[in-house]
Amino acid sequence: MAVPSHIRSFGKHTLLYGVSLAALLFLINWLQIRYLFIDHAMDIYIGGIAIIFTALGIWLALKLATPRKETIIVEKEVYLPTPPAPLPANAHFVLNEKLLEKFRISTRELQVLQLMATGLSNQEIATHLFISLNTIKTHSSSLFMKMEVKRRTQAIDKARKLGLIP
Amino acid sequence: MAVPSHIRSFGKHTLLYGVSLAALLFLINWLQIRYLFIDHAMDIYIGGIAIIFTALGIWLALKLATPRKETIIVEKEVYLPTPPAPLPANAHFVLNEKLLEKFRISTRELQVLQLMATGLSNQEIATHLFISLNTIKTHSSSLFMKMEVKRRTQAIDKARKLGLIP
DNA sequence: TTAGAAATCACCCTAAAGTATGAGTACAGG
DNA sequence: CCTGTACTCATACTTTAGGGTGATTTCTAA
């Protein structure tokens, strides 16, 4: 579903990039012929090298890149001093994605919600996500509207009961 | 401590891409000028081209193949040996009274904490308990001091992890 | 190509939360 | 009786949260 669209998108962009690269090389060649009197065949050779290694880079990246992932929150529990007791396996939380769609909650809004639930302030959330405080406010405001709550504590409580956060 | 990680962001690529291309062009020309004077730099030149375009390919692929959905891993700190039973989530909630004594949390403070966790504002808590808003503030302040937190959301999160509230 | 969603950021303003300090009342235990 | 604790309330102040508006950019889908 989502993958084919990305493949199409990728191919399109790659083609675009290829054309751009060709134009670029042509420009370089032209400039060199005009001003540097470089051997023409050498430039084609260099261009070939460039194209080949660009393709190699793309192939490498696609081969090694992390696969496409869902928005899943994995709750890893870290225990302190507990001598004998076998630990409760409350580890896995499965996100209720239907409700996310129902409330039209976006990825970023969910992230903000999750960080809210850990007790972070808006400023701290902004720092963690490398975005500005104002953006966090925007996200939280729209989140509260979508969830039909008035406060962050209410949003957290409701989200827990709905299975939106652990 | 909660450590969200692996937050990748690929924004503002257009400008970056333009600058990169410009820099690349300049670099190519510079290298070729060098090549005019240093015959033996040919290998270095080719190698540089290969490396640069490989990196470009990797960057390009990563940019185009960036997953829209991301994974958040939250490490949850569990502080003390949860009394007797491996808890079946929210089914049975047993108040951890030892922790109440340990933190010296009073009855009224616990009530305020519990109401906080349901998303009520201080004013609403005051109304619910038939006492003044100032008193709620006093309770919450001392509660935060005792729990060593700075915000109500943090108190709620910590209290849940400690088994002080459901 | 265009419309819409998503994400980003800014500015202004109000409301709520939180801090600090002081103080009065009630009650249990030494 | 006295002391400590819990509970109550107040005033003044600072910080954070939240609402409203507008704007830009990127990407997707029609």
Tab-separated table of C-alpha atoms (C1' of nucleotides) in Angstrom:
chain	number	residue	atom	x	y	z
A	1	MET	CA	0.000	0.000	0.000
A	2	ALA	CA	2.349	2.651	1.220
A	3	VAL	CA	5.411	0.954	-0.195
A	4	PRO	CA	4.463	1.031	-3.850
A	5	SER	CA	3.750	4.727	-3.647
A	6	HIS	CA	7.168	5.302	-2.228
A	7	ILE	CA	8.735	3.188	-4.913
A	8	ARG	CA	6.963	5.200	-7.527
A	9	SER	CA	7.991	8.387	-5.802
A	10	PHE	CA	11.547	7.194	-5.512
A	11	GLY	CA	11.748	6.244	-9.156
A	12	LYS	CA	10.351	9.543	-10.206
A	13	HIS	CA	12.835	11.445	-8.125
A	14	THR	CA	15.675	9.273	-9.228
A	15	LEU	CA	14.853	9.918	-12.850
A	16	LEU	CA	14.650	13.591	-12.095
A	17	TYR	CA	17.971	13.438	-10.372
A	18	GLY	CA	19.493	11.543	-13.284
A	19	VAL	CA	18.355	14.148	-15.746
A	20	SER	CA	19.666	16.874	-13.476
A	21	LEU	CA	22.975	15.125	-13.153
A	22	ALA	CA	23.227	14.737	-16.915
A	23	ALA	CA	22.530	18.401	-17.383
A	24	LEU	CA	25.083	19.235	-14.734
A	25	LEU	CA	27.728	17.120	-16.381
A	26	PHE	CA	26.939	18.634	-19.714
A	27	LEU	CA	27.363	22.064	-18.189
A	28	ILE	CA	30.647	21.095	-16.637
A	29	ASN	CA	31.834	19.717	-19.949
A	30	TRP	CA	30.793	22.782	-21.785
A	31	LEU	CA	32.572	25.013	-19.311
A	32	GLN	CA	35.680	22.916	-19.492
A	33	ILE	CA	35.704	22.828	-23.256
A	34	ARG	CA	35.297	26.519	-23.352
A	35	TYR	CA	37.757	27.499	-20.722
A	36	LEU	CA	39.900	24.619	-19.647
A	37	PHE	CA	40.378	22.623	-22.835
A	38	ILE	CA	40.059	19.368	-21.037
A	39	ASP	CA	39.918	16.161	-22.893
A	40	HIS	CA	36.290	15.436	-23.642
A	41	ALA	CA	36.543	11.726	-23.178
A	42	MET	CA	37.950	12.163	-19.710
A	43	ASP	CA	34.915	14.121	-18.596
A	44	ILE	CA	32.586	11.491	-19.877
A	45	TYR	CA	34.641	9.009	-17.933
A	46	ILE	CA	34.387	11.111	-14.799
A	47	GLY	CA	30.680	11.487	-15.361
A	48	GLY	CA	30.341	7.756	-15.654
A	49	ILE	CA	32.223	7.306	-12.426
A	50	ALA	CA	29.936	9.795	-10.762
A	51	ILE	CA	26.794	8.105	-11.970
A	52	ILE	CA	28.015	4.662	-11.067
A	53	PHE	CA	29.004	5.645	-7.581
A	54	THR	CA	25.841	7.591	-7.039
A	55	ALA	CA	23.938	4.470	-7.920
A	56	LEU	CA	26.208	2.539	-5.592
A	57	GLY	CA	25.437	4.963	-2.785
A	58	ILE	CA	21.726	4.670	-3.380
A	59	TRP	CA	21.955	0.921	-3.466
A	60	LEU	CA	24.020	0.863	-0.286
A	61	ALA	CA	21.652	3.147	1.533
A	62	LEU	CA	18.597	1.179	0.505
A	63	LYS	CA	20.335	-2.037	1.439
A	64	LEU	CA	21.476	-0.876	4.824
A	65	ALA	CA	18.775	1.569	5.814
A	66	THR	CA	16.399	0.680	8.592
A	67	PRO	CA	13.179	-0.715	7.243
A	68	ARG	CA	9.959	1.217	7.227
A	69	LYS	CA	8.395	1.230	10.654
A	70	GLU	CA	5.045	1.741	12.249
A	71	THR	CA	4.550	4.134	15.103
A	72	ILE	CA	4.919	1.675	17.888
A	73	ILE	CA	5.830	2.473	21.411
A	74	VAL	CA	7.979	-0.128	22.997
A	75	GLU	CA	8.055	0.166	26.712
A	76	LYS	CA	11.287	-1.077	28.106
A	77	GLU	CA	11.178	-1.494	31.821
A	78	VAL	CA	14.288	-1.001	33.853
A	79	TYR	CA	14.233	-2.432	37.306
A	80	LEU	CA	16.373	-1.488	40.241
A	81	PRO	CA	16.947	-3.650	43.277
A	82	THR	CA	14.694	-6.648	43.132
A	83	PRO	CA	16.374	-9.752	44.540
A	84	PRO	CA	14.154	-12.764	43.994
A	85	ALA	CA	10.917	-11.757	42.411
A	86	PRO	CA	10.257	-12.657	38.804
A	87	LEU	CA	9.345	-9.486	37.067
A	88	PRO	CA	5.874	-8.728	35.788
A	89	ALA	CA	5.788	-8.847	32.012
A	90	ASN	CA	3.894	-5.690	31.347
A	91	ALA	CA	6.348	-4.853	28.645
A	92	HIS	CA	4.397	-4.722	25.464
A	93	PHE	CA	1.999	-2.033	24.554
A	94	VAL	CA	0.134	-2.090	21.291
A	95	LEU	CA	-1.021	1.222	19.977
A	96	ASN	CA	-4.688	1.569	19.216
A	97	GLU	CA	-4.280	2.853	15.685
A	98	LYS	CA	-7.977	2.848	14.908
A	99	LEU	CA	-8.540	5.451	17.554
A	100	LEU	CA	-5.677	7.506	16.210
A	101	GLU	CA	-7.419	7.632	12.874
A	102	LYS	CA	-10.770	8.243	14.465
A	103	PHE	CA	-9.447	11.265	16.337
A	104	ARG	CA	-7.262	12.266	13.359
A	105	ILE	CA	-4.230	12.504	15.600
A	106	SER	CA	-1.053	13.045	13.615
A	107	THR	CA	2.316	11.446	14.208
A	108	ARG	CA	3.814	14.535	15.733
A	109	GLU	CA	0.842	15.112	17.978
A	110	LEU	CA	1.114	11.573	19.258
A	111	GLN	CA	4.774	12.088	20.001
A	112	VAL	CA	3.991	15.226	21.953
A	113	LEU	CA	1.287	13.378	23.837
A	114	GLN	CA	3.650	10.579	24.728
A	115	LEU	CA	6.281	12.967	26.010
A	116	MET	CA	3.634	14.877	27.933
A	117	ALA	CA	2.663	11.679	29.651
A	118	THR	CA	6.200	11.204	30.897
A	119	GLY	CA	5.898	14.473	32.775
A	120	LEU	CA	7.905	16.708	30.498
A	121	SER	CA	7.140	20.397	30.178
A	122	ASN	CA	6.469	21.914	26.787
A	123	GLN	CA	9.951	23.391	26.728
A	124	GLU	CA	11.498	20.026	27.499
A	125	ILE	CA	9.437	18.364	24.797
A	126	ALA	CA	10.586	21.012	22.348
A	127	THR	CA	14.193	20.347	23.249
A	128	HIS	CA	13.756	16.605	22.909
A	129	LEU	CA	12.163	16.900	19.489
A	130	PHE	CA	14.536	19.629	18.296
A	131	ILE	CA	11.692	21.992	17.476
A	132	SER	CA	10.497	25.236	19.011
A	133	LEU	CA	8.302	25.761	22.030
A	134	ASN	CA	5.683	27.457	19.875
A	135	THR	CA	5.385	24.390	17.720
A	136	ILE	CA	4.805	22.242	20.769
A	137	LYS	CA	2.045	24.599	21.824
A	138	THR	CA	0.476	24.358	18.398
A	139	HIS	CA	0.625	20.571	18.464
A	140	SER	CA	-0.740	20.318	21.978
A	141	SER	CA	-3.557	22.738	21.250
A	142	SER	CA	-4.725	20.842	18.206
A	143	LEU	CA	-4.284	17.614	20.129
A	144	PHE	CA	-6.558	18.856	22.912
A	145	MET	CA	-9.143	19.941	20.379
A	146	LYS	CA	-9.083	16.586	18.650
A	147	MET	CA	-9.304	14.703	21.923
A	148	GLU	CA	-11.916	17.086	23.262
A	149	VAL	CA	-10.071	17.833	26.473
A	150	LYS	CA	-9.028	21.025	28.163
A	151	ARG	CA	-5.791	20.166	29.880
A	152	ARG	CA	-2.754	17.995	29.348
A	153	THR	CA	-3.514	15.940	32.410
A	154	GLN	CA	-6.940	15.228	31.003
A	155	ALA	CA	-5.440	14.295	27.669
A	156	ILE	CA	-3.032	11.913	29.346
A	157	ASP	CA	-5.773	10.294	31.386
A	158	LYS	CA	-8.048	9.884	28.395
A	159	ALA	CA	-5.245	8.621	26.185
A	160	ARG	CA	-4.356	5.973	28.750
A	161	LYS	CA	-7.908	4.784	28.985
A	162	LEU	CA	-8.180	4.659	25.202
A	163	GLY	CA	-4.940	2.784	24.720
A	164	LEU	CA	-3.206	5.607	22.914
A	165	ILE	CA	-0.288	5.571	25.317
A	166	PRO	CA	1.065	2.952	27.757
B	1	MET	CA	14.671	8.074	33.291
B	2	ALA	CA	12.710	8.136	30.074
B	3	VAL	CA	14.983	8.281	27.097
B	4	PRO	CA	13.231	8.636	23.783
B	5	SER	CA	15.679	7.964	21.000
B	6	HIS	CA	16.085	7.554	17.310
B	7	ILE	CA	14.316	10.648	16.270
B	8	ARG	CA	15.354	11.338	12.766
B	9	SER	CA	14.495	14.439	10.871
B	10	PHE	CA	15.018	15.227	7.247
B	11	GLY	CA	13.775	18.731	6.756
B	12	LYS	CA	14.812	21.752	4.799
B	13	HIS	CA	16.451	19.688	2.127
B	14	THR	CA	15.951	21.955	-0.751
B	15	LEU	CA	18.344	24.592	0.455
B	16	LEU	CA	20.792	21.969	1.584
B	17	TYR	CA	20.590	20.254	-1.744
B	18	GLY	CA	21.241	23.471	-3.611
B	19	VAL	CA	24.199	24.359	-1.453
B	20	SER	CA	25.561	20.850	-1.808
B	21	LEU	CA	25.350	20.973	-5.569
B	22	ALA	CA	27.029	24.353	-5.671
B	23	ALA	CA	29.799	23.135	-3.403
B	24	LEU	CA	30.121	20.007	-5.477
B	25	LEU	CA	30.443	21.990	-8.676
B	26	PHE	CA	33.087	24.167	-7.172
B	27	LEU	CA	34.937	21.181	-5.818
B	28	ILE	CA	34.886	19.416	-9.152
B	29	ASN	CA	36.262	22.409	-10.968
B	30	TRP	CA	38.873	22.936	-8.330
B	31	LEU	CA	39.942	19.345	-8.489
B	32	GLN	CA	40.168	19.512	-12.247
B	33	ILE	CA	42.299	22.607	-12.105
B	34	ARG	CA	44.559	20.736	-9.769
B	35	TYR	CA	44.516	17.866	-12.175
B	36	LEU	CA	45.902	20.098	-14.894
B	37	PHE	CA	48.990	20.668	-12.874
B	38	ILE	CA	49.411	17.457	-11.010
B	39	ASP	CA	49.217	14.442	-13.228
B	40	HIS	CA	49.554	12.024	-10.388
B	41	ALA	CA	46.501	13.371	-8.647
B	42	MET	CA	44.355	11.425	-11.070
B	43	ASP	CA	43.769	8.559	-8.644
B	44	ILE	CA	42.940	10.912	-5.847
B	45	TYR	CA	40.595	12.770	-8.123
B	46	ILE	CA	38.748	9.665	-9.199
B	47	GLY	CA	38.607	8.455	-5.615
B	48	GLY	CA	37.244	11.751	-4.451
B	49	ILE	CA	34.606	11.721	-7.147
B	50	ALA	CA	33.638	8.206	-6.175
B	51	ILE	CA	33.410	9.015	-2.478
B	52	ILE	CA	31.516	12.229	-3.029
B	53	PHE	CA	28.971	10.693	-5.333
B	54	THR	CA	28.593	7.633	-3.179
B	55	ALA	CA	27.817	9.901	-0.254
B	56	LEU	CA	25.460	11.856	-2.446
B	57	GLY	CA	23.688	8.667	-3.409
B	58	ILE	CA	23.380	7.561	0.180
B	59	TRP	CA	22.095	10.925	1.223
B	60	LEU	CA	19.659	11.013	-1.635
B	61	ALA	CA	18.347	7.553	-0.900
B	62	LEU	CA	17.952	8.296	2.791
B	63	LYS	CA	16.140	11.501	2.021
B	64	LEU	CA	13.729	9.869	-0.362
B	65	ALA	CA	13.235	6.714	1.655
B	66	THR	CA	12.750	8.341	5.022
B	67	PRO	CA	10.017	6.504	6.881
B	68	ARG	CA	7.068	8.672	7.662
B	69	LYS	CA	6.365	6.716	10.759
B	70	GLU	CA	8.903	6.494	13.489
B	71	THR	CA	9.635	4.337	16.446
B	72	ILE	CA	9.782	5.644	19.936
B	73	ILE	CA	11.379	3.609	22.622
B	74	VAL	CA	10.521	4.686	26.092
B	75	GLU	CA	12.494	3.300	28.951
B	76	LYS	CA	10.356	3.014	31.973
B	77	GLU	CA	11.978	3.009	35.343
B	78	VAL	CA	10.457	0.730	37.904
B	79	TYR	CA	11.625	1.739	41.287
B	80	LEU	CA	10.811	-0.873	43.866
B	81	PRO	CA	9.905	-4.503	44.076
B	82	THR	CA	6.197	-4.438	43.414
B	83	PRO	CA	4.795	-6.025	46.554
B	84	PRO	CA	3.437	-9.518	46.023
B	85	ALA	CA	1.733	-10.163	42.748
B	86	PRO	CA	2.850	-9.835	39.160
B	87	LEU	CA	0.206	-7.299	38.375
B	88	PRO	CA	-2.219	-8.003	35.544
B	89	ALA	CA	-2.175	-4.429	34.321
B	90	ASN	CA	-5.099	-2.393	35.584
B	91	ALA	CA	-7.269	-5.272	36.625
B	92	HIS	CA	-6.308	-5.205	40.274
B	93	PHE	CA	-4.784	-2.160	41.775
B	94	VAL	CA	-3.277	-2.406	45.196
B	95	LEU	CA	-2.098	0.756	46.815
B	96	ASN	CA	1.521	0.639	47.690
B	97	GLU	CA	1.225	1.844	51.261
B	98	LYS	CA	4.851	1.318	52.060
B	99	LEU	CA	5.749	3.891	49.487
B	100	LEU	CA	3.233	6.297	50.917
B	101	GLU	CA	5.000	6.062	54.246
B	102	LYS	CA	8.384	6.235	52.643
B	103	PHE	CA	7.528	9.460	50.865
B	104	ARG	CA	5.520	10.710	53.885
B	105	ILE	CA	2.552	11.444	51.671
B	106	SER	CA	-0.505	12.392	53.714
B	107	THR	CA	-4.082	11.357	53.087
B	108	ARG	CA	-5.097	14.678	51.703
B	109	GLU	CA	-2.106	14.863	49.431
B	110	LEU	CA	-2.895	11.455	48.034
B	111	GLN	CA	-6.456	12.537	47.377
B	112	VAL	CA	-5.219	15.572	45.512
B	113	LEU	CA	-2.817	13.389	43.555
B	114	GLN	CA	-5.555	10.984	42.589
B	115	LEU	CA	-7.830	13.768	41.416
B	116	MET	CA	-4.964	15.328	39.524
B	117	ALA	CA	-4.463	12.063	37.706
B	118	THR	CA	-8.027	12.151	36.456
B	119	GLY	CA	-7.271	15.410	34.694
B	120	LEU	CA	-8.926	17.834	37.062
B	121	SER	CA	-7.626	21.370	37.497
B	122	ASN	CA	-6.689	22.707	40.895
B	123	GLN	CA	-9.912	24.675	41.036
B	124	GLU	CA	-11.946	21.591	40.209
B	125	ILE	CA	-10.121	19.599	42.862
B	126	ALA	CA	-10.817	22.350	45.381
B	127	THR	CA	-14.501	22.311	44.531
B	128	HIS	CA	-14.602	18.544	44.709
B	129	LEU	CA	-13.002	18.470	48.147
B	130	PHE	CA	-14.882	21.537	49.449
B	131	ILE	CA	-11.703	23.388	50.285
B	132	SER	CA	-10.045	26.451	48.814
B	133	LEU	CA	-7.841	26.688	45.757
B	134	ASN	CA	-4.950	27.919	47.896
B	135	THR	CA	-5.117	24.797	49.995
B	136	ILE	CA	-4.909	22.655	46.889
B	137	LYS	CA	-1.845	24.572	45.866
B	138	THR	CA	-0.296	24.008	49.247
B	139	HIS	CA	-1.025	20.288	49.082
B	140	SER	CA	0.258	19.925	45.568
B	141	SER	CA	3.404	21.861	46.328
B	142	SER	CA	4.275	19.738	49.320
B	143	LEU	CA	3.349	16.664	47.318
B	144	PHE	CA	5.750	17.607	44.568
B	145	MET	CA	8.471	18.234	47.100
B	146	LYS	CA	7.937	14.878	48.729
B	147	MET	CA	7.859	13.070	45.429
B	148	GLU	CA	10.783	15.086	44.139
B	149	VAL	CA	9.042	16.187	40.965
B	150	LYS	CA	8.456	19.555	39.412
B	151	ARG	CA	5.128	19.229	37.663
B	152	ARG	CA	1.790	17.519	38.175
B	153	THR	CA	2.237	15.476	35.034
B	154	GLN	CA	5.532	14.228	36.386
B	155	ALA	CA	3.920	13.419	39.701
B	156	ILE	CA	1.182	11.478	37.960
B	157	ASP	CA	3.640	9.536	35.853
B	158	LYS	CA	5.838	8.695	38.798
B	159	ALA	CA	2.892	7.808	40.999
B	160	ARG	CA	1.586	5.399	38.384
B	161	LYS	CA	4.933	3.705	38.082
B	162	LEU	CA	5.175	3.437	41.841
B	163	GLY	CA	1.712	2.001	42.286
B	164	LEU	CA	0.418	5.000	44.190
B	165	ILE	CA	-2.470	5.436	41.783
B	166	PRO	CA	-4.120	3.065	39.267
C	1	DT	C1'	-1.688	21.658	-11.262
C	2	DT	C1'	-4.078	22.510	-7.320
C	3	DA	C1'	-6.188	21.688	-2.757
C	4	DG	C1'	-5.427	19.943	1.627
C	5	DA	C1'	-2.914	17.878	5.421
C	6	DA	C1'	1.049	18.127	8.150
C	7	DA	C1'	4.695	20.327	10.350
C	8	DT	C1'	6.969	24.290	11.484
C	9	DC	C1'	7.312	28.994	13.851
C	10	DA	C1'	5.969	33.629	15.653
C	11	DC	C1'	3.355	37.058	18.477
C	12	DC	C1'	0.062	38.372	21.804
C	13	DC	C1'	-2.677	37.611	25.471
C	14	DT	C1'	-5.182	35.157	29.384
C	15	DA	C1'	-5.563	31.326	32.547
C	16	DA	C1'	-3.643	28.041	35.330
C	17	DA	C1'	0.031	26.153	37.821
C	18	DG	C1'	3.607	26.496	40.905
C	19	DT	C1'	6.776	28.930	44.656
C	20	DA	C1'	7.542	31.302	48.908
C	21	DT	C1'	6.106	32.791	53.152
C	22	DG	C1'	3.268	33.245	57.017
C	23	DA	C1'	-0.286	31.858	59.974
C	24	DG	C1'	-4.371	29.749	62.444
C	25	DT	C1'	-6.723	25.297	64.101
C	26	DA	C1'	-7.088	20.589	65.565
C	27	DC	C1'	-5.385	16.473	67.296
C	28	DA	C1'	-2.372	12.634	68.842
C	29	DG	C1'	1.493	11.206	71.642
C	30	DG	C1'	5.185	11.831	74.889
D	1	DC	C1'	1.046	20.589	78.787
D	2	DC	C1'	3.733	20.798	74.945
D	3	DT	C1'	5.307	19.408	70.456
D	4	DG	C1'	4.888	17.746	65.973
D	5	DT	C1'	1.977	16.799	62.159
D	6	DA	C1'	-1.791	17.452	59.238
D	7	DC	C1'	-4.993	20.535	57.385
D	8	DT	C1'	-6.518	24.792	56.337
D	9	DC	C1'	-6.195	29.562	54.119
D	10	DA	C1'	-4.086	33.866	52.418
D	11	DT	C1'	-1.130	37.093	49.696
D	12	DA	C1'	2.285	37.991	46.399
D	13	DC	C1'	4.983	36.577	42.869
D	14	DT	C1'	7.035	33.797	38.839
D	15	DT	C1'	6.559	30.295	35.517
D	16	DT	C1'	4.105	27.376	32.504
D	17	DA	C1'	0.125	26.238	29.900
D	18	DG	C1'	-3.149	27.281	26.695
D	19	DG	C1'	-6.005	30.055	23.086
D	20	DG	C1'	-6.148	32.665	18.886
D	21	DT	C1'	-4.291	34.146	14.734
D	22	DG	C1'	-1.434	34.132	10.777
D	23	DA	C1'	2.313	32.479	7.986
D	24	DT	C1'	5.667	29.330	5.423
D	25	DT	C1'	7.063	24.982	3.691
D	26	DT	C1'	6.722	20.278	2.241
D	27	DC	C1'	4.275	16.454	0.592
D	28	DT	C1'	0.291	13.871	-0.968
D	29	DA	C1'	-3.582	12.977	-3.500
D	30	DA	C1'	-7.166	14.225	-6.481
